Short mmCIF file of C-alpha atoms in Angstrom, two decimals:
data_model
loop_
_atom_site.label_atom_id
_atom_site.label_comp_id
_atom_site.label_asym_id
_atom_site.label_seq_id
_atom_site.Cartn_x
_atom_site.Cartn_y
_atom_site.Cartn_z
CA MET A 636 -53.99 -20.63 -3.95
CA THR A 637 -55.31 -19.94 -0.48
CA THR A 638 -58.91 -20.41 0.51
CA SER A 639 -60.65 -18.64 3.37
CA ASN A 640 -63.92 -19.78 4.87
CA ALA A 641 -65.60 -17.01 2.88
CA TYR A 642 -64.50 -17.32 -0.74
CA VAL A 643 -61.95 -18.68 -3.19
CA PRO A 644 -59.64 -15.89 -4.47
CA GLU A 645 -58.85 -15.44 -8.14
CA THR A 646 -55.73 -16.46 -10.05
CA ARG A 647 -53.25 -13.76 -11.05
CA PHE A 648 -54.73 -13.80 -14.53
CA GLY A 649 -58.26 -13.51 -13.13
CA PHE A 650 -57.29 -10.61 -10.89
CA TRP A 651 -55.72 -8.81 -13.86
CA PHE A 652 -58.72 -9.50 -16.09
CA LEU A 653 -61.13 -7.93 -13.57
CA GLY A 654 -59.34 -4.61 -14.09
CA THR A 655 -59.51 -4.60 -17.89
CA ARG A 656 -61.72 -2.62 -20.26
CA ILE A 657 -63.10 -5.93 -21.53
CA TRP A 658 -64.47 -6.65 -18.06
CA ARG A 659 -65.89 -3.15 -17.69
CA ASP A 660 -67.34 -2.71 -21.19
CA HIS A 661 -68.34 -6.22 -22.24
CA VAL A 662 -69.34 -7.73 -18.90
CA LEU A 663 -70.27 -5.12 -16.29
CA THR A 664 -71.85 -2.53 -18.58
CA ILE A 665 -73.89 -5.11 -20.47
CA ALA A 666 -75.10 -6.71 -17.23
CA ILE A 667 -76.24 -3.39 -15.74
CA ASP A 668 -78.03 -2.44 -18.96
CA ASP A 669 -79.78 -5.83 -18.97
CA LEU A 670 -80.79 -5.57 -15.30
CA ARG A 671 -82.22 -2.06 -15.75
CA ARG A 672 -84.88 -3.34 -18.17
CA LEU A 673 -86.14 -6.25 -16.02
CA PRO A 674 -88.21 -4.78 -13.14
CA ASP A 675 -91.98 -4.25 -13.32
CA ALA A 676 -91.85 -0.81 -11.70
CA PRO A 677 -89.27 2.01 -11.87
CA PHE A 678 -86.25 1.84 -9.61
CA PRO A 679 -86.40 4.23 -6.62
CA ALA A 680 -85.11 7.75 -7.06
CA ALA A 681 -81.80 8.57 -5.33
CA PRO A 682 -81.49 5.05 -3.85
CA VAL A 683 -79.03 3.76 -1.30
CA ILE A 684 -77.11 1.06 -3.18
CA ALA A 685 -74.84 -1.64 -1.79
CA ASP A 686 -72.53 -3.19 -4.38
CA VAL A 687 -71.77 -6.52 -2.72
CA GLY A 688 -68.52 -7.93 -4.03
CA CYS A 689 -67.45 -4.67 -5.66
CA GLY A 690 -63.93 -6.01 -6.27
CA GLN A 691 -61.63 -3.42 -7.81
CA GLY A 692 -64.43 -0.86 -8.07
CA ASN A 693 -65.12 -0.86 -11.81
CA SER A 694 -68.86 -1.19 -11.25
CA LEU A 695 -69.18 1.80 -8.94
CA SER A 696 -69.05 4.61 -11.50
CA LEU A 697 -71.42 2.61 -13.73
CA LEU A 698 -73.93 2.31 -10.88
CA GLN A 699 -73.56 6.03 -10.16
CA ALA A 700 -74.31 6.87 -13.80
CA ALA A 701 -77.19 4.40 -14.09
CA PHE A 702 -79.08 5.09 -10.84
CA ALA A 703 -77.81 8.41 -9.37
CA PRO A 704 -77.74 7.00 -5.82
CA SER A 705 -77.84 9.24 -2.77
CA ARG A 706 -75.41 6.83 -1.10
CA LEU A 707 -73.21 4.19 -2.69
CA ILE A 708 -71.54 1.48 -0.62
CA GLY A 709 -68.93 -0.92 -1.93
CA ILE A 710 -68.58 -4.18 -0.02
CA GLU A 711 -65.58 -6.44 -0.59
CA PHE A 712 -63.71 -9.08 1.41
CA ASP A 713 -60.35 -8.77 -0.36
CA GLY A 714 -58.20 -5.92 0.93
CA HIS A 715 -56.00 -5.68 -2.16
CA SER A 716 -59.06 -5.23 -4.37
CA LEU A 717 -60.26 -2.43 -2.09
CA ASP A 718 -56.89 -0.68 -2.34
CA ILE A 719 -57.24 -0.65 -6.13
CA ALA A 720 -60.84 0.54 -5.80
CA ARG A 721 -59.77 3.47 -3.61
CA THR A 722 -57.21 4.55 -6.19
CA LEU A 723 -59.77 4.28 -8.98
CA LEU A 724 -62.40 6.24 -7.06
CA ALA A 725 -59.92 9.00 -6.24
CA ARG A 726 -59.02 9.28 -9.91
CA GLU A 727 -62.72 9.42 -10.89
CA GLY A 728 -63.62 11.86 -8.10
CA LEU A 729 -66.41 9.57 -6.93
CA HIS A 730 -67.43 9.34 -3.27
CA VAL A 731 -68.20 5.76 -2.22
CA GLU A 732 -68.19 4.18 1.22
CA LEU A 733 -65.95 1.10 1.05
CA LYS A 734 -66.33 -1.65 3.62
CA GLN A 735 -64.10 -4.69 4.01
CA THR A 736 -66.56 -7.31 5.17
CA ASP A 737 -67.70 -10.86 4.51
CA CYS A 738 -70.68 -11.10 2.15
CA ALA A 739 -72.21 -13.61 4.55
CA ALA A 740 -71.95 -11.15 7.48
CA ILE A 741 -72.37 -7.67 6.01
CA ASP A 742 -71.54 -4.72 8.23
CA LEU A 743 -74.78 -2.81 7.58
CA PRO A 744 -77.98 -2.44 9.64
CA ASP A 745 -81.22 -4.23 8.86
CA ALA A 746 -83.37 -2.59 6.15
CA SER A 747 -80.75 0.07 5.38
CA VAL A 748 -80.44 -0.05 1.56
CA ASP A 749 -82.82 0.27 -1.38
CA MET A 750 -80.84 -1.85 -3.82
CA VAL A 751 -78.28 -4.64 -3.61
CA PHE A 752 -76.15 -5.10 -6.71
CA CYS A 753 -74.36 -8.45 -6.82
CA HIS A 754 -72.49 -9.14 -10.04
CA GLN A 755 -70.39 -12.26 -10.64
CA THR A 756 -69.69 -12.64 -6.93
CA VAL A 757 -71.75 -15.52 -5.56
CA HIS A 758 -69.91 -18.19 -7.56
CA HIS A 759 -66.78 -17.31 -5.52
CA LEU A 760 -68.56 -17.69 -2.18
CA LEU A 761 -68.54 -20.75 0.03
CA ARG A 762 -71.50 -19.57 2.15
CA GLN A 763 -73.93 -18.65 -0.60
CA GLU A 764 -77.21 -19.17 1.27
CA GLU A 765 -75.97 -17.08 4.18
CA ALA A 766 -74.95 -14.30 1.81
CA MET A 767 -78.38 -14.32 0.17
CA ARG A 768 -80.04 -14.02 3.57
CA GLU A 769 -77.78 -11.05 4.29
CA PHE A 770 -78.85 -9.38 1.05
CA TYR A 771 -82.45 -9.83 2.16
CA ARG A 772 -81.72 -8.52 5.67
CA ILE A 773 -80.04 -5.28 4.62
CA LEU A 774 -82.69 -4.43 2.01
CA LYS A 775 -85.64 -2.25 2.94
CA PRO A 776 -89.11 -3.73 2.39
CA GLY A 777 -89.79 -3.32 -1.31
CA GLY A 778 -86.06 -3.13 -2.02
CA ARG A 779 -84.51 -4.70 -5.09
CA LEU A 780 -81.82 -7.30 -5.60
CA LEU A 781 -79.97 -6.91 -8.90
CA PHE A 782 -78.33 -10.29 -9.39
CA ALA A 783 -76.04 -11.30 -12.25
CA GLU A 784 -74.19 -14.60 -12.16
CA SER A 785 -72.43 -17.27 -14.20
CA THR A 786 -73.83 -20.76 -13.89
CA ARG A 787 -72.28 -24.16 -13.26
CA ALA A 788 -72.03 -24.97 -16.97
CA TYR A 789 -69.73 -21.99 -17.52
CA ILE A 790 -67.69 -22.22 -14.32
CA HIS A 791 -67.07 -25.93 -15.00
CA SER A 792 -66.04 -25.33 -18.64
CA TRP A 793 -62.44 -26.11 -19.59
CA ILE A 794 -61.43 -22.52 -20.41
CA ILE A 795 -62.63 -21.18 -17.05
CA ARG A 796 -61.02 -24.07 -15.15
CA LEU A 797 -57.76 -23.26 -16.93
CA LEU A 798 -57.69 -19.51 -16.33
CA PHE A 799 -59.65 -18.92 -13.10
CA ARG A 800 -60.22 -20.45 -9.65
CA HIS A 801 -63.58 -21.14 -8.02
CA PRO A 802 -65.10 -23.42 -5.35
CA MET A 803 -66.34 -26.02 -7.81
CA HIS A 804 -68.52 -27.96 -5.37
CA VAL A 805 -70.90 -25.03 -4.74
CA GLN A 806 -71.64 -24.01 -8.33
CA ARG A 807 -75.30 -23.85 -9.40
CA THR A 808 -77.46 -23.98 -12.49
CA ALA A 809 -79.64 -21.01 -13.43
CA ASP A 810 -82.67 -22.74 -11.90
CA GLU A 811 -80.77 -23.51 -8.71
CA TYR A 812 -79.75 -19.87 -8.33
CA LYS A 813 -83.35 -18.80 -8.81
CA ALA A 814 -84.50 -21.32 -6.20
CA MET A 815 -81.90 -20.10 -3.69
CA ILE A 816 -83.04 -16.50 -4.15
CA ARG A 817 -86.70 -17.46 -3.66
CA ASP A 818 -85.80 -19.54 -0.60
CA ALA A 819 -84.25 -16.42 0.96
CA GLY A 820 -87.65 -14.71 0.71
CA PHE A 821 -87.33 -12.72 -2.52
CA VAL A 822 -90.06 -12.66 -5.16
CA PHE A 823 -89.76 -12.37 -8.93
CA GLU A 824 -91.44 -13.66 -12.08
CA ALA A 825 -90.13 -15.07 -15.35
CA LYS A 826 -90.31 -11.60 -16.94
CA ASN A 827 -87.84 -10.35 -14.32
CA VAL A 828 -85.21 -12.86 -15.47
CA SER A 829 -82.78 -12.78 -18.39
CA GLU A 830 -80.51 -15.63 -19.47
CA PRO A 831 -78.27 -14.10 -22.15
CA TYR A 832 -75.84 -16.21 -24.15
CA LEU A 833 -72.97 -13.79 -24.67
CA TRP A 834 -69.74 -14.60 -26.50
CA TRP A 835 -67.58 -14.44 -23.38
CA SER A 836 -69.91 -16.76 -21.45
CA ARG A 837 -69.38 -19.70 -23.81
CA SER A 838 -66.78 -22.41 -23.40
CA ASP A 839 -65.53 -21.64 -26.93
CA LEU A 840 -65.47 -17.86 -26.24
CA GLY A 841 -67.78 -17.38 -29.21
CA ALA A 842 -65.57 -19.17 -31.76
CA PHE A 843 -68.43 -21.40 -32.94
CA GLU A 844 -70.44 -18.36 -33.97
CA TRP A 845 -67.37 -16.43 -35.18
CA PHE A 846 -66.63 -19.09 -37.79
CA GLY A 847 -70.17 -18.98 -39.10
CA PHE A 848 -71.76 -21.97 -37.38
CA GLY A 849 -74.29 -19.87 -35.47
CA VAL A 850 -75.32 -20.26 -31.83
CA PRO A 851 -75.93 -23.85 -30.65
CA LYS A 852 -79.66 -24.60 -30.41
CA GLU A 853 -79.28 -26.99 -27.50
CA ARG A 854 -77.31 -25.58 -24.62
CA GLU A 855 -77.32 -25.20 -20.87
CA GLU A 856 -77.67 -21.61 -19.68
CA THR A 857 -74.36 -20.00 -18.74
CA LEU A 858 -75.64 -16.68 -17.35
CA VAL A 859 -78.60 -15.62 -15.25
CA ASN A 860 -79.53 -11.97 -14.60
CA LEU A 861 -82.56 -11.14 -12.50
CA VAL A 862 -84.22 -8.41 -10.48
CA ALA A 863 -85.92 -9.71 -7.34
CA THR A 864 -87.91 -7.80 -4.71
CA LYS A 865 -88.06 -8.05 -0.94
CA PRO A 866 -91.79 -8.07 -0.19
CA ALA A 867 -93.12 -4.84 1.26
CA ALA A 868 -95.05 -6.64 3.99
#
């Protein structure tokens, strides 16, 4: 494993998994559907959307279908992931601007996008606070951050340690992620936050429930989805 000063890359298994239908249908699609129901006001029509950490591009057609953006920008640090994304986009006939850039130094002007979509990316980053400030910088006043992330409890679980690679010392709880987003200047309320407990986000991969024992009553949150706003003034 090699580590840059930006992020920790995935294992071979992790890289493969991010291209599967399970990832697209049971992780990405569910997260976008959850995020769409969280804001107080409708999302802007024909928005400019930056998908920060777009990876292999599986989220891009989902964002196109969900929000009908006038401009869609995929931002990713890993060149191999972008090569796969280009092939996927060509096959789907979808026009997306792809940029190879660090999430903590995004190659976009100030106040240039209406929405930032960041899904399961920040837990790979070593410079998380800087990345969050970049999300704030590139958003227009009144713009929305659509944030979906796994928490420390999940990233530190034995199954994830076995199969994937992450910078373990920077992982955060749900409350710590929310605090970091507020510290960057974003605003949101409890009703703009979802903390789902999905089968794939459990250390037992849902086996406890599968065998009829139900969902544990006492647990630490493993996922946090939220829609935050950059204040208009």
